[in-house]
mmCIF file of C-alpha atoms in Angstrom:
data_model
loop_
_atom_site.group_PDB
_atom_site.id
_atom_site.type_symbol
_atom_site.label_atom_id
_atom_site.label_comp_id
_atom_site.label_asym_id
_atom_site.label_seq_id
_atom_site.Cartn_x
_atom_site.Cartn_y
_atom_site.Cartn_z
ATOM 1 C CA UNK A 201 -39.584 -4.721 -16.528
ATOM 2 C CA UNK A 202 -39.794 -4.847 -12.636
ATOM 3 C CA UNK A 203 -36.740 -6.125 -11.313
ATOM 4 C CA UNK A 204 -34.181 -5.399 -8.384
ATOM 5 C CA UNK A 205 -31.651 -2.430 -8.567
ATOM 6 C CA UNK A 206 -29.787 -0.348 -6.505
ATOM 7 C CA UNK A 207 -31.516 2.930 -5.203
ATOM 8 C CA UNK A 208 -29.206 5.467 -3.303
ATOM 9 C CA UNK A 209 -30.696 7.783 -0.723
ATOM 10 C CA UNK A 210 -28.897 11.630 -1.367
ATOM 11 C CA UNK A 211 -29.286 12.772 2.212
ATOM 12 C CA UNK A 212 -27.783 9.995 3.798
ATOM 13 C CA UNK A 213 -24.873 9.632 0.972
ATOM 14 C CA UNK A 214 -21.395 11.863 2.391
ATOM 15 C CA UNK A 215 -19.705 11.380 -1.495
ATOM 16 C CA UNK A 216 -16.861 9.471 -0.023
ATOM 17 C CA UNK A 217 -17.033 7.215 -2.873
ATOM 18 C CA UNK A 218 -16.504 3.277 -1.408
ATOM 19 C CA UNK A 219 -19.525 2.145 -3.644
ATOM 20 C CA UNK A 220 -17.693 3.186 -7.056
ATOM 21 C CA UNK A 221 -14.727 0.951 -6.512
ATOM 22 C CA UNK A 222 -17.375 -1.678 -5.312
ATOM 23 C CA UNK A 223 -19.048 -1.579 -8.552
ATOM 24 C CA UNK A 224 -17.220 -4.105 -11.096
ATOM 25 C CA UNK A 225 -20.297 -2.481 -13.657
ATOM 26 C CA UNK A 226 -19.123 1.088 -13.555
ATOM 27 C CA UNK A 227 -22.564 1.710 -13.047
ATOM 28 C CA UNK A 228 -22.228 4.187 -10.091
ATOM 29 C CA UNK A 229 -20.555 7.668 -10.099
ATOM 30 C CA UNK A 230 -20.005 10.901 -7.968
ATOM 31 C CA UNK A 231 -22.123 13.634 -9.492
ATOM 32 C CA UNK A 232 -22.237 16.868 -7.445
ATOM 33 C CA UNK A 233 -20.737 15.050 -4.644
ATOM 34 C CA UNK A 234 -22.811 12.728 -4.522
ATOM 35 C CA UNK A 235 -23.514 8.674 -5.488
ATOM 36 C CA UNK A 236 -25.720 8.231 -8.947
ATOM 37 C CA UNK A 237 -27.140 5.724 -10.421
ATOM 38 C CA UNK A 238 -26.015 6.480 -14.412
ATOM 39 C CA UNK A 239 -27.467 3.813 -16.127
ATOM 40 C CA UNK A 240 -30.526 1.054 -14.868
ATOM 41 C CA UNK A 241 -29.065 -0.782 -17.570
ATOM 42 C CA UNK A 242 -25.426 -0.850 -15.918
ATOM 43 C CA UNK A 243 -26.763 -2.078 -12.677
ATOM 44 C CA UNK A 244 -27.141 -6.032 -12.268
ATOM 45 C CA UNK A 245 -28.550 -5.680 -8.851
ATOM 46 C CA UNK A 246 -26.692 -7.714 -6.718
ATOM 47 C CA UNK A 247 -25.458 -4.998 -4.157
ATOM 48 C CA UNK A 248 -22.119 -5.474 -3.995
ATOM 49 C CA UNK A 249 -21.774 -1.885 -3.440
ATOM 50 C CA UNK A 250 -24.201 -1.911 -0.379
ATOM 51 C CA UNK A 251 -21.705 -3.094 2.448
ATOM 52 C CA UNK A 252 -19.052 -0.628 1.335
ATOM 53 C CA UNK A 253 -21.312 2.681 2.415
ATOM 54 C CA UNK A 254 -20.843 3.230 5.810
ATOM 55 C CA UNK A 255 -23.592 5.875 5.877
ATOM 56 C CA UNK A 256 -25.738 3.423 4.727
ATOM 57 C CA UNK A 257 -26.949 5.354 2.161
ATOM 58 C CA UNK A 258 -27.309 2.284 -0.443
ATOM 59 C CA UNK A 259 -30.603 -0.095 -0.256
ATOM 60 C CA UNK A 260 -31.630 -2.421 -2.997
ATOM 61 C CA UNK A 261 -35.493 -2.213 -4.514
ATOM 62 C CA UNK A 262 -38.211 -3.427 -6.903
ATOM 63 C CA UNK A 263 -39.010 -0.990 -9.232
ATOM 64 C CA UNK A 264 -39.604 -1.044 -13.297
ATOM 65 C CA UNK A 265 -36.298 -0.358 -14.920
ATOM 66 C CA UNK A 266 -34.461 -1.142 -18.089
ATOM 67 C CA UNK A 267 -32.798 -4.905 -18.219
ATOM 68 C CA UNK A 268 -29.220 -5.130 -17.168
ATOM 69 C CA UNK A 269 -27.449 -5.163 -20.307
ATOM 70 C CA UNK A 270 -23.924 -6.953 -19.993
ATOM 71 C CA UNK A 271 -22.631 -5.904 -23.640
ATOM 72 C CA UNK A 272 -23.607 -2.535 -22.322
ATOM 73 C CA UNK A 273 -21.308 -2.889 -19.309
ATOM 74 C CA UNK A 274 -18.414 -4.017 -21.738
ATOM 75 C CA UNK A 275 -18.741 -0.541 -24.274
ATOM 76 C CA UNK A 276 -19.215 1.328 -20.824
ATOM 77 C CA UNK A 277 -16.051 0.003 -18.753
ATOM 78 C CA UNK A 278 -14.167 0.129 -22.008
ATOM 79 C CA UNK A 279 -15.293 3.763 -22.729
ATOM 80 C CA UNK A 280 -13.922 4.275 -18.876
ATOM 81 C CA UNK A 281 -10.812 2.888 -19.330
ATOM 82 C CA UNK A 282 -9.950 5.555 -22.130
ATOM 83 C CA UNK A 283 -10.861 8.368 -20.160
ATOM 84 C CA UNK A 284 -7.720 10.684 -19.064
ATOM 85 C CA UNK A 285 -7.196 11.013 -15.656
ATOM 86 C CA UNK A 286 -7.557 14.628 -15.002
ATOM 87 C CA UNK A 287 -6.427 14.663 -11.330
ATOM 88 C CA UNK A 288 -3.389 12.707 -9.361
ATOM 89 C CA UNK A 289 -5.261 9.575 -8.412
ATOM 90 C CA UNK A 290 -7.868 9.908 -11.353
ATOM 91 C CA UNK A 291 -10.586 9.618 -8.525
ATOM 92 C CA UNK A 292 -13.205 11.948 -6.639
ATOM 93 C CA UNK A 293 -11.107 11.767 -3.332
ATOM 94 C CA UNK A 294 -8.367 13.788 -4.663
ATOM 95 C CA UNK A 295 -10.276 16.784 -5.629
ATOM 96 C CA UNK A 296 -8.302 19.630 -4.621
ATOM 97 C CA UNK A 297 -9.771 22.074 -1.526
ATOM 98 C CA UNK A 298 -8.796 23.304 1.909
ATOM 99 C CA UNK A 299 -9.223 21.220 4.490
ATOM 100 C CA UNK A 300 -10.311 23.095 7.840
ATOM 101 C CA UNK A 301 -8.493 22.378 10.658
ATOM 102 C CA UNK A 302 -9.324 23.379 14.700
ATOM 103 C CA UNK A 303 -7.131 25.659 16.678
ATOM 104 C CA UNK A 304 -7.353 23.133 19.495
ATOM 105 C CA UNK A 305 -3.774 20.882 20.093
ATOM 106 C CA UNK A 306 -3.390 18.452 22.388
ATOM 107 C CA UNK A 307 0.310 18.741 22.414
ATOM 108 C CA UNK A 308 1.146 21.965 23.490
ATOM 109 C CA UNK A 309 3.044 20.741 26.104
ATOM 110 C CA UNK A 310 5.412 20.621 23.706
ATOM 111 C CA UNK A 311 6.569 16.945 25.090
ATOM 112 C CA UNK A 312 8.315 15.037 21.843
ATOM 113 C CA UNK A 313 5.877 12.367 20.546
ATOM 114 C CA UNK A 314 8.288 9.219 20.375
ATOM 115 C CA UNK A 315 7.620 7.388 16.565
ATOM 116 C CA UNK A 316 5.732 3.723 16.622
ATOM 117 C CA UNK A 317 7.297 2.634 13.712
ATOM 118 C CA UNK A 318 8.559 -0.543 14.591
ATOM 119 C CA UNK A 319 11.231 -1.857 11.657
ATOM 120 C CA UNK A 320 12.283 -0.945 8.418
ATOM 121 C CA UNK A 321 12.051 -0.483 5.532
ATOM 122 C CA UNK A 322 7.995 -0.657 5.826
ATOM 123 C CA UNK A 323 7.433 0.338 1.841
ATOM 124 C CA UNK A 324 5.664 -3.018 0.738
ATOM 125 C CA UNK A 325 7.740 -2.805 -2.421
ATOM 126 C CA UNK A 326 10.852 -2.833 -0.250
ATOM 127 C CA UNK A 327 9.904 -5.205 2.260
ATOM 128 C CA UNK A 328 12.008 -8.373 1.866
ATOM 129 C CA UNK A 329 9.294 -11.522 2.102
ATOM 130 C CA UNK A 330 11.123 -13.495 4.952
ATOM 131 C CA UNK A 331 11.967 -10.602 7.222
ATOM 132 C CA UNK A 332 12.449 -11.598 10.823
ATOM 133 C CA UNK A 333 10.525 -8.742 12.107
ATOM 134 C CA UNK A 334 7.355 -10.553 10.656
ATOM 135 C CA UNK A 335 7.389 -13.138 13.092
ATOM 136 C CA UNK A 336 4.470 -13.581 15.266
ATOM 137 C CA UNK A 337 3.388 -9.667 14.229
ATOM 138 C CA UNK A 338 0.513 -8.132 14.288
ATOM 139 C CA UNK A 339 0.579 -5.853 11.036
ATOM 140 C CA UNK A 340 -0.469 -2.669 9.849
ATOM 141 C CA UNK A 341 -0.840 -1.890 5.975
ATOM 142 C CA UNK A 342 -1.474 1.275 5.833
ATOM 143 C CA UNK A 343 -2.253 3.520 2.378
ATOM 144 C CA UNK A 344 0.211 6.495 2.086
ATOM 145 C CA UNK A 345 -2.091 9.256 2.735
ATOM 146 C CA UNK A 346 -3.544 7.621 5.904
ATOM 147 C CA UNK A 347 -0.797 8.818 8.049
ATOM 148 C CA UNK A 348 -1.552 12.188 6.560
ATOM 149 C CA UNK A 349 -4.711 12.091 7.155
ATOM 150 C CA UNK A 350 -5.390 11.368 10.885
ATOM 151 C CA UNK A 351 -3.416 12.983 12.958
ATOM 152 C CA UNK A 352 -2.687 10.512 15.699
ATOM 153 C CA UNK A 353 -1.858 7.642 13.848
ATOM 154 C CA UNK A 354 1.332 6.814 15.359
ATOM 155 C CA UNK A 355 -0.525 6.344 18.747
ATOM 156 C CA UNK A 356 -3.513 4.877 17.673
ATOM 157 C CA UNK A 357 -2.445 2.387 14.914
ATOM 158 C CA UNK A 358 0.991 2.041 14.220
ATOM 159 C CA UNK A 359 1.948 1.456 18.226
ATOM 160 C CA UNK A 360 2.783 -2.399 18.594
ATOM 161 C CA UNK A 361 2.784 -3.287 15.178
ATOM 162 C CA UNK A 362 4.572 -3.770 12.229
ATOM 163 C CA UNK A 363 3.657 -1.401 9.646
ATOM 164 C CA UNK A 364 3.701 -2.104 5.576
ATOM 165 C CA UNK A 365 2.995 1.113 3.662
ATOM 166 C CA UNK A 366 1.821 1.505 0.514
ATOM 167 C CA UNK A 367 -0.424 2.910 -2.790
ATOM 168 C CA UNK A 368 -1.574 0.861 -5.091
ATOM 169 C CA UNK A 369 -2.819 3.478 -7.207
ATOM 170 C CA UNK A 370 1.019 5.011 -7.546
ATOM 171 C CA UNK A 371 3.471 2.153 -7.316
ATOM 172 C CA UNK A 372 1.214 0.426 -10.043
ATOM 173 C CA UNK A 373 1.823 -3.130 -8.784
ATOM 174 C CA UNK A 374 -0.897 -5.787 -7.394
ATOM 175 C CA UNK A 375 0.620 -6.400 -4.004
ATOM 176 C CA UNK A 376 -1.233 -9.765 -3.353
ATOM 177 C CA UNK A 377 1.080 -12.053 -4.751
ATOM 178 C CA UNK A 378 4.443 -10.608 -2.650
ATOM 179 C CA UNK A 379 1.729 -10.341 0.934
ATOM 180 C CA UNK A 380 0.631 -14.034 -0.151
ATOM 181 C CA UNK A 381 4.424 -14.993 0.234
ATOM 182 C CA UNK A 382 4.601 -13.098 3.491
ATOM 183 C CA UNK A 383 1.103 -14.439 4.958
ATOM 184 C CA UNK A 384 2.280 -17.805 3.912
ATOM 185 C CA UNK A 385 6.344 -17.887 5.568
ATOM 186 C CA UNK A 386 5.332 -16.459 8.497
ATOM 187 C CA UNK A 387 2.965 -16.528 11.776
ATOM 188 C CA UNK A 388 0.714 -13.292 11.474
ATOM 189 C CA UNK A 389 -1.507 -12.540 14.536
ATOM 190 C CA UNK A 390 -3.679 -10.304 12.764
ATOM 191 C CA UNK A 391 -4.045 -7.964 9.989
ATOM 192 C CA UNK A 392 -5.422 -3.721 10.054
ATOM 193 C CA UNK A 393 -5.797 -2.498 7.002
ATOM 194 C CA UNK A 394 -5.809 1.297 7.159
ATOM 195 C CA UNK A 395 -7.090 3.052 3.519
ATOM 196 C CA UNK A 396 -8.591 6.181 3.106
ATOM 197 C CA UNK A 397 -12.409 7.217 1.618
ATOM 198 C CA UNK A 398 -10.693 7.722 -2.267
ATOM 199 C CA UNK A 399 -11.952 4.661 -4.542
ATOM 200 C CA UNK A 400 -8.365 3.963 -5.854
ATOM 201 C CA UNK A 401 -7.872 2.643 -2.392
ATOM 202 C CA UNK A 402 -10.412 0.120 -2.204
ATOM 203 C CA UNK A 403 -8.322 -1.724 -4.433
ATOM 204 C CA UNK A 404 -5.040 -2.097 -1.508
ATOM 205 C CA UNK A 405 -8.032 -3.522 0.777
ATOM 206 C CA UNK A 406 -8.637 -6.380 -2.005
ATOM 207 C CA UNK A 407 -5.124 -6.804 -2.748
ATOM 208 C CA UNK A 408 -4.943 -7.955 1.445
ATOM 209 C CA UNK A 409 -7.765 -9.970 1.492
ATOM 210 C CA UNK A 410 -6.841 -12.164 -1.930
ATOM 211 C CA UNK A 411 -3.624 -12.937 -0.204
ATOM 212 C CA UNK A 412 -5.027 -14.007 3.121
ATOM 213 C CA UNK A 413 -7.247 -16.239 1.013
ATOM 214 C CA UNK A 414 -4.078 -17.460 -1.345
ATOM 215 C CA UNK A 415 -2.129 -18.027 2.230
ATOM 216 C CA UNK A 416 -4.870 -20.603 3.223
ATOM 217 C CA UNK A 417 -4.428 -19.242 6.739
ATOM 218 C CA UNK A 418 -7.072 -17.867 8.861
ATOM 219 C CA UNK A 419 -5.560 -14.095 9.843
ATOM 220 C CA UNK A 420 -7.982 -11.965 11.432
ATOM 221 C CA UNK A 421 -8.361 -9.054 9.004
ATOM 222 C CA UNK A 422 -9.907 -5.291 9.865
ATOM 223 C CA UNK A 423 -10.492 -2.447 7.791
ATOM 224 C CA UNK A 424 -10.387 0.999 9.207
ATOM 225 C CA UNK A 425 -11.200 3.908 6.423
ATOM 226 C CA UNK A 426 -10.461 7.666 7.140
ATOM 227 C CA UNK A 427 -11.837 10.164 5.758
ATOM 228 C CA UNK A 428 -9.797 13.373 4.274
ATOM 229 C CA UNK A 429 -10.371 15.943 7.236
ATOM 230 C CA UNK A 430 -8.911 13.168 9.600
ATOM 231 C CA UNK A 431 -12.587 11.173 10.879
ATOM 232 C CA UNK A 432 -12.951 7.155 11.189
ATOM 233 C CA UNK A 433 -15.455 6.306 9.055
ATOM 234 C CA UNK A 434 -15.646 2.714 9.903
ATOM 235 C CA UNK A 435 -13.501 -0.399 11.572
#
């Protein structure tokens, strides 16, 4: 039948895996590092995936293809959810490699770089709902690895805010309803989410944006994701 479905375009697609959390249908995976298509039958073609890629390597099109099958969907996400995780964070992102690294440092001045972190604790888990020092902030969740990950985070995203850290993927616990409290006792200026490429951490990004919608308050919200050698990729 000729219907809509997602088509994914190889050369543009860098394998950091934001469409597979995207897709509630299972129906995309990273083969050879890069996005497939597994099943025409999987896809419902919506495109719900398509303003997660920020190579924008996703496009929707026409074409003849099997009929999304939803009892299909239900065998495959069940078959998925029996699958043991062979890696960590049972996702692409934490494959294990080398990550290259330039002989080039700013800070060979050897000058102390002074910490942003503004309060504590800043675990989520630990953070007690009402605490003073989330008056009037401007906050910072961050996922674990992020500050990892890019090496001038202090400077560049923890300065001037209060910072929440966190991995949903490891503490296994749905943060929204403990943020919701938070969002909802006290004045936030605005929100920066900070996740990296790995699909598990889609999932802290969602977590955020439920509770700003369960707060009923307008919070300005932005999502920066970082790659694993340290690069933006979008915010």
């Amino acid at each position: 039948m000729l219907r809509k479905i997602v088509e994914i375009n190889e050369d543009k697609c860098t394998g950091c895996g934001l469409c597979i959390s995207a897709c509630h249908e299972g129906a995309l995976q990273l083969v050879n590092g890069k996005a497939r298509l597994v099943s025409d039958a999987y896809c419902d073609g919506l495109g719900a995936c398509l303003p997660e890629c920020p190579a924008g390597a996703i496009s929707i099109v026409e074409r003849e293809a099997a009929a999304f099958d939803e009892e299909a969907v239900k065998k495959h996400m069940e078959t998925q959810a029996l699958q043991p995780e062979t890696l960590a964070c049972g996702c692409p992102g934490s494959s294990v490699r080398v990550l290259e690294k330039s002989q080039d440092c700013s800070c060979s001045s050897g000058t102390p770089v002074a910490s942003q972190l503004g309060q504590w604790p800043c675990q989520i888990k630990l953070v007690p709902v009402n605490a003073p020092f989330l008056d009037n902030a401007d906050l910072l969740i961050a996922a674990d690895c992020s500050a990892y990950a890019y090496a001038n985070f202090h400077q560049d995203f923890m300065k001037n805010r209060i910072t929440l850290i966190g991995c949903p993927k490891l503490d296994n616990v749905d943060y929204a309803e403990k943020l919701t409290q938070m969002f909802r006792l006290h004045t936030i200026k605005s929100i920066t989410v900070a996740r990296m490429t790995v699909p598990c951490c889609g999932s802290l990004v969602n977590m955020v944006r439920q509770a700003v919608v369960n707060s009923g308050k307008d919070i300005a919200l932005n999502v920066v994701t970082i790659n694993t050698d340290g690069k933006v990729l979008a915010g």
